């Protein structure tokens, strides 16, 4: 028997606008790189040839679209806190939403217990080894990971 719900109890769900991605790694990366200036493409090329030493996160959708963030061996914090390496100023983002850490020659995205979660290629994750072209969503922001793999 199902428990009765109080008439004054409210539940809300936030739809974050997930969208269908057919081949995210190749399609998203190609689309975003085509929009970059020649100077920006040179930076991406340097990242891609870095042999896993550094990576980049691009804002693909959301406020500040096109912004780039360099990820080095020290990793990065992602959140709404002004001290975050990747500062995403929106209430759909937790203050300390996620981190990216370097593990060997790979980078790992980890959700830090955020309220709205972290999504990789439209799938909710708590931890994920990133590959170049992965699109991840934090709040209203869609970010694209560019690495050397």
mmCIF file of C-alpha atoms in Angstrom:
data_model
loop_
_atom_site.group_PDB
_atom_site.id
_atom_site.type_symbol
_atom_site.label_atom_id
_atom_site.label_comp_id
_atom_site.label_asym_id
_atom_site.label_seq_id
_atom_site.Cartn_x
_atom_site.Cartn_y
_atom_site.Cartn_z
ATOM 1 C CA UNK A 1 0.000 0.000 0.000
ATOM 2 C CA UNK A 2 1.427 3.399 -0.969
ATOM 3 C CA UNK A 3 1.941 5.991 1.740
ATOM 4 C CA UNK A 4 -0.487 8.903 1.610
ATOM 5 C CA UNK A 5 0.993 12.252 0.710
ATOM 6 C CA UNK A 6 0.108 15.291 2.764
ATOM 7 C CA UNK A 7 -1.907 17.841 0.749
ATOM 8 C CA UNK A 8 0.528 20.597 1.787
ATOM 9 C CA UNK A 9 3.642 18.635 0.771
ATOM 10 C CA UNK A 10 5.167 19.944 -2.441
ATOM 11 C CA UNK A 11 7.793 18.356 -4.613
ATOM 12 C CA UNK A 12 9.511 20.079 -7.483
ATOM 13 C CA UNK A 13 11.753 18.864 -10.244
ATOM 14 C CA UNK A 14 14.075 21.019 -12.305
ATOM 15 C CA UNK A 15 14.400 20.009 -15.958
ATOM 16 C CA UNK A 16 17.868 21.070 -17.023
ATOM 17 C CA UNK A 17 17.291 20.840 -20.758
ATOM 18 C CA UNK A 18 19.116 17.617 -21.550
ATOM 19 C CA UNK A 19 19.304 17.069 -25.254
ATOM 20 C CA UNK A 20 19.954 14.199 -27.579
ATOM 21 C CA UNK A 21 23.572 13.801 -28.671
ATOM 22 C CA UNK A 22 24.173 11.188 -31.372
ATOM 23 C CA UNK A 23 27.979 11.004 -31.308
ATOM 24 C CA UNK A 24 29.056 13.549 -28.703
ATOM 25 C CA UNK A 25 32.801 13.017 -28.768
ATOM 26 C CA UNK A 26 33.268 13.725 -32.461
ATOM 27 C CA UNK A 27 30.285 15.905 -33.346
ATOM 28 C CA UNK A 28 30.458 18.355 -30.428
ATOM 29 C CA UNK A 29 34.216 18.775 -30.651
ATOM 30 C CA UNK A 30 34.128 19.437 -34.401
ATOM 31 C CA UNK A 31 31.247 21.931 -34.043
ATOM 32 C CA UNK A 32 32.955 23.869 -31.266
ATOM 33 C CA UNK A 33 36.382 23.900 -32.943
ATOM 34 C CA UNK A 34 34.822 25.259 -36.147
ATOM 35 C CA UNK A 35 33.568 28.290 -34.200
ATOM 36 C CA UNK A 36 36.986 29.164 -32.758
ATOM 37 C CA UNK A 37 39.319 31.817 -34.078
ATOM 38 C CA UNK A 38 42.634 30.682 -35.626
ATOM 39 C CA UNK A 39 44.434 31.706 -32.415
ATOM 40 C CA UNK A 40 42.037 29.660 -30.288
ATOM 41 C CA UNK A 41 42.404 26.663 -32.622
ATOM 42 C CA UNK A 42 46.188 26.911 -32.124
ATOM 43 C CA UNK A 43 45.672 26.713 -28.341
ATOM 44 C CA UNK A 44 43.411 23.671 -28.749
ATOM 45 C CA UNK A 45 45.990 22.048 -31.023
ATOM 46 C CA UNK A 46 48.639 22.579 -28.339
ATOM 47 C CA UNK A 47 46.336 20.980 -25.735
ATOM 48 C CA UNK A 48 45.676 18.010 -28.025
ATOM 49 C CA UNK A 49 49.405 17.418 -28.523
ATOM 50 C CA UNK A 50 50.287 17.784 -24.811
ATOM 51 C CA UNK A 51 50.393 13.996 -24.203
ATOM 52 C CA UNK A 52 47.951 14.227 -21.305
ATOM 53 C CA UNK A 53 49.772 17.000 -19.453
ATOM 54 C CA UNK A 54 46.982 19.549 -19.773
ATOM 55 C CA UNK A 55 43.415 19.841 -20.929
ATOM 56 C CA UNK A 56 40.780 22.490 -21.494
ATOM 57 C CA UNK A 57 37.116 23.010 -20.717
ATOM 58 C CA UNK A 58 35.020 25.142 -23.086
ATOM 59 C CA UNK A 59 31.569 26.477 -22.267
ATOM 60 C CA UNK A 60 29.512 25.130 -25.182
ATOM 61 C CA UNK A 61 26.062 26.333 -24.011
ATOM 62 C CA UNK A 62 25.005 28.756 -21.346
ATOM 63 C CA UNK A 63 26.157 32.130 -20.110
ATOM 64 C CA UNK A 64 29.710 32.973 -21.168
ATOM 65 C CA UNK A 65 29.542 30.571 -24.135
ATOM 66 C CA UNK A 66 33.000 30.172 -25.654
ATOM 67 C CA UNK A 67 34.895 30.770 -22.410
ATOM 68 C CA UNK A 68 37.929 28.502 -22.001
ATOM 69 C CA UNK A 69 39.531 27.142 -18.856
ATOM 70 C CA UNK A 70 42.949 25.481 -18.807
ATOM 71 C CA UNK A 71 43.187 22.318 -16.685
ATOM 72 C CA UNK A 72 46.691 21.380 -15.525
ATOM 73 C CA UNK A 73 48.179 18.689 -13.256
ATOM 74 C CA UNK A 74 46.841 20.622 -10.242
ATOM 75 C CA UNK A 75 43.287 19.937 -11.434
ATOM 76 C CA UNK A 76 40.367 22.316 -11.139
ATOM 77 C CA UNK A 77 37.329 23.068 -9.031
ATOM 78 C CA UNK A 78 34.017 23.816 -10.709
ATOM 79 C CA UNK A 79 31.250 25.719 -8.997
ATOM 80 C CA UNK A 80 29.411 28.885 -8.108
ATOM 81 C CA UNK A 81 31.967 29.934 -5.473
ATOM 82 C CA UNK A 82 34.036 32.875 -6.718
ATOM 83 C CA UNK A 83 37.192 30.956 -5.776
ATOM 84 C CA UNK A 84 36.390 28.114 -8.233
ATOM 85 C CA UNK A 85 38.834 27.492 -11.083
ATOM 86 C CA UNK A 86 35.824 27.213 -13.394
ATOM 87 C CA UNK A 87 33.380 29.793 -12.043
ATOM 88 C CA UNK A 88 29.786 29.197 -13.192
ATOM 89 C CA UNK A 89 27.559 31.951 -11.854
ATOM 90 C CA UNK A 90 24.055 30.493 -11.727
ATOM 91 C CA UNK A 91 21.809 29.170 -8.939
ATOM 92 C CA UNK A 92 21.573 25.773 -10.707
ATOM 93 C CA UNK A 93 25.273 25.250 -9.878
ATOM 94 C CA UNK A 94 26.384 24.312 -6.357
ATOM 95 C CA UNK A 95 29.129 26.375 -4.741
ATOM 96 C CA UNK A 96 31.479 23.371 -4.822
ATOM 97 C CA UNK A 97 29.792 21.395 -7.610
ATOM 98 C CA UNK A 98 32.541 19.206 -9.105
ATOM 99 C CA UNK A 99 36.276 18.747 -9.488
ATOM 100 C CA UNK A 100 38.577 17.631 -12.273
ATOM 101 C CA UNK A 101 41.725 15.848 -11.133
ATOM 102 C CA UNK A 102 44.654 14.438 -13.062
ATOM 103 C CA UNK A 103 45.219 10.723 -12.569
ATOM 104 C CA UNK A 104 48.159 9.444 -14.603
ATOM 105 C CA UNK A 105 47.654 10.708 -18.154
ATOM 106 C CA UNK A 106 43.905 11.081 -17.748
ATOM 107 C CA UNK A 107 41.576 13.611 -16.184
ATOM 108 C CA UNK A 108 38.691 12.538 -13.947
ATOM 109 C CA UNK A 109 35.499 14.539 -13.349
ATOM 110 C CA UNK A 110 33.920 13.986 -9.928
ATOM 111 C CA UNK A 111 30.628 15.362 -8.664
ATOM 112 C CA UNK A 112 31.149 16.708 -5.135
ATOM 113 C CA UNK A 113 27.632 15.961 -3.849
ATOM 114 C CA UNK A 114 25.934 18.738 -5.800
ATOM 115 C CA UNK A 115 22.195 19.315 -5.562
ATOM 116 C CA UNK A 116 21.424 19.114 -9.307
ATOM 117 C CA UNK A 117 24.061 16.527 -10.241
ATOM 118 C CA UNK A 118 26.629 16.275 -12.998
ATOM 119 C CA UNK A 119 25.891 14.721 -16.385
ATOM 120 C CA UNK A 120 28.315 13.302 -18.951
ATOM 121 C CA UNK A 121 26.840 12.980 -22.431
ATOM 122 C CA UNK A 122 23.368 13.232 -20.821
ATOM 123 C CA UNK A 123 23.980 10.487 -18.205
ATOM 124 C CA UNK A 124 24.110 11.284 -14.488
ATOM 125 C CA UNK A 125 27.531 10.429 -13.017
ATOM 126 C CA UNK A 126 29.363 10.749 -9.720
ATOM 127 C CA UNK A 127 32.782 10.103 -11.281
ATOM 128 C CA UNK A 128 33.929 9.759 -14.896
ATOM 129 C CA UNK A 129 37.251 9.494 -16.722
ATOM 130 C CA UNK A 130 37.068 12.226 -19.351
ATOM 131 C CA UNK A 131 37.958 11.767 -23.007
ATOM 132 C CA UNK A 132 38.369 14.557 -25.508
ATOM 133 C CA UNK A 133 34.958 15.568 -26.828
ATOM 134 C CA UNK A 134 32.981 14.612 -23.715
ATOM 135 C CA UNK A 135 30.179 17.077 -23.065
ATOM 136 C CA UNK A 136 29.244 17.487 -19.453
ATOM 137 C CA UNK A 137 26.413 19.448 -17.939
ATOM 138 C CA UNK A 138 26.582 21.319 -14.666
ATOM 139 C CA UNK A 139 23.402 23.230 -13.943
ATOM 140 C CA UNK A 140 22.411 25.181 -17.054
ATOM 141 C CA UNK A 141 25.937 25.014 -18.462
ATOM 142 C CA UNK A 142 27.077 22.544 -21.106
ATOM 143 C CA UNK A 143 30.861 22.218 -21.074
ATOM 144 C CA UNK A 144 33.112 20.478 -23.553
ATOM 145 C CA UNK A 145 36.289 18.684 -22.477
ATOM 146 C CA UNK A 146 39.293 18.932 -24.794
ATOM 147 C CA UNK A 147 42.232 16.670 -24.014
ATOM 148 C CA UNK A 148 44.997 14.853 -25.816
ATOM 149 C CA UNK A 149 43.293 11.439 -25.913
#
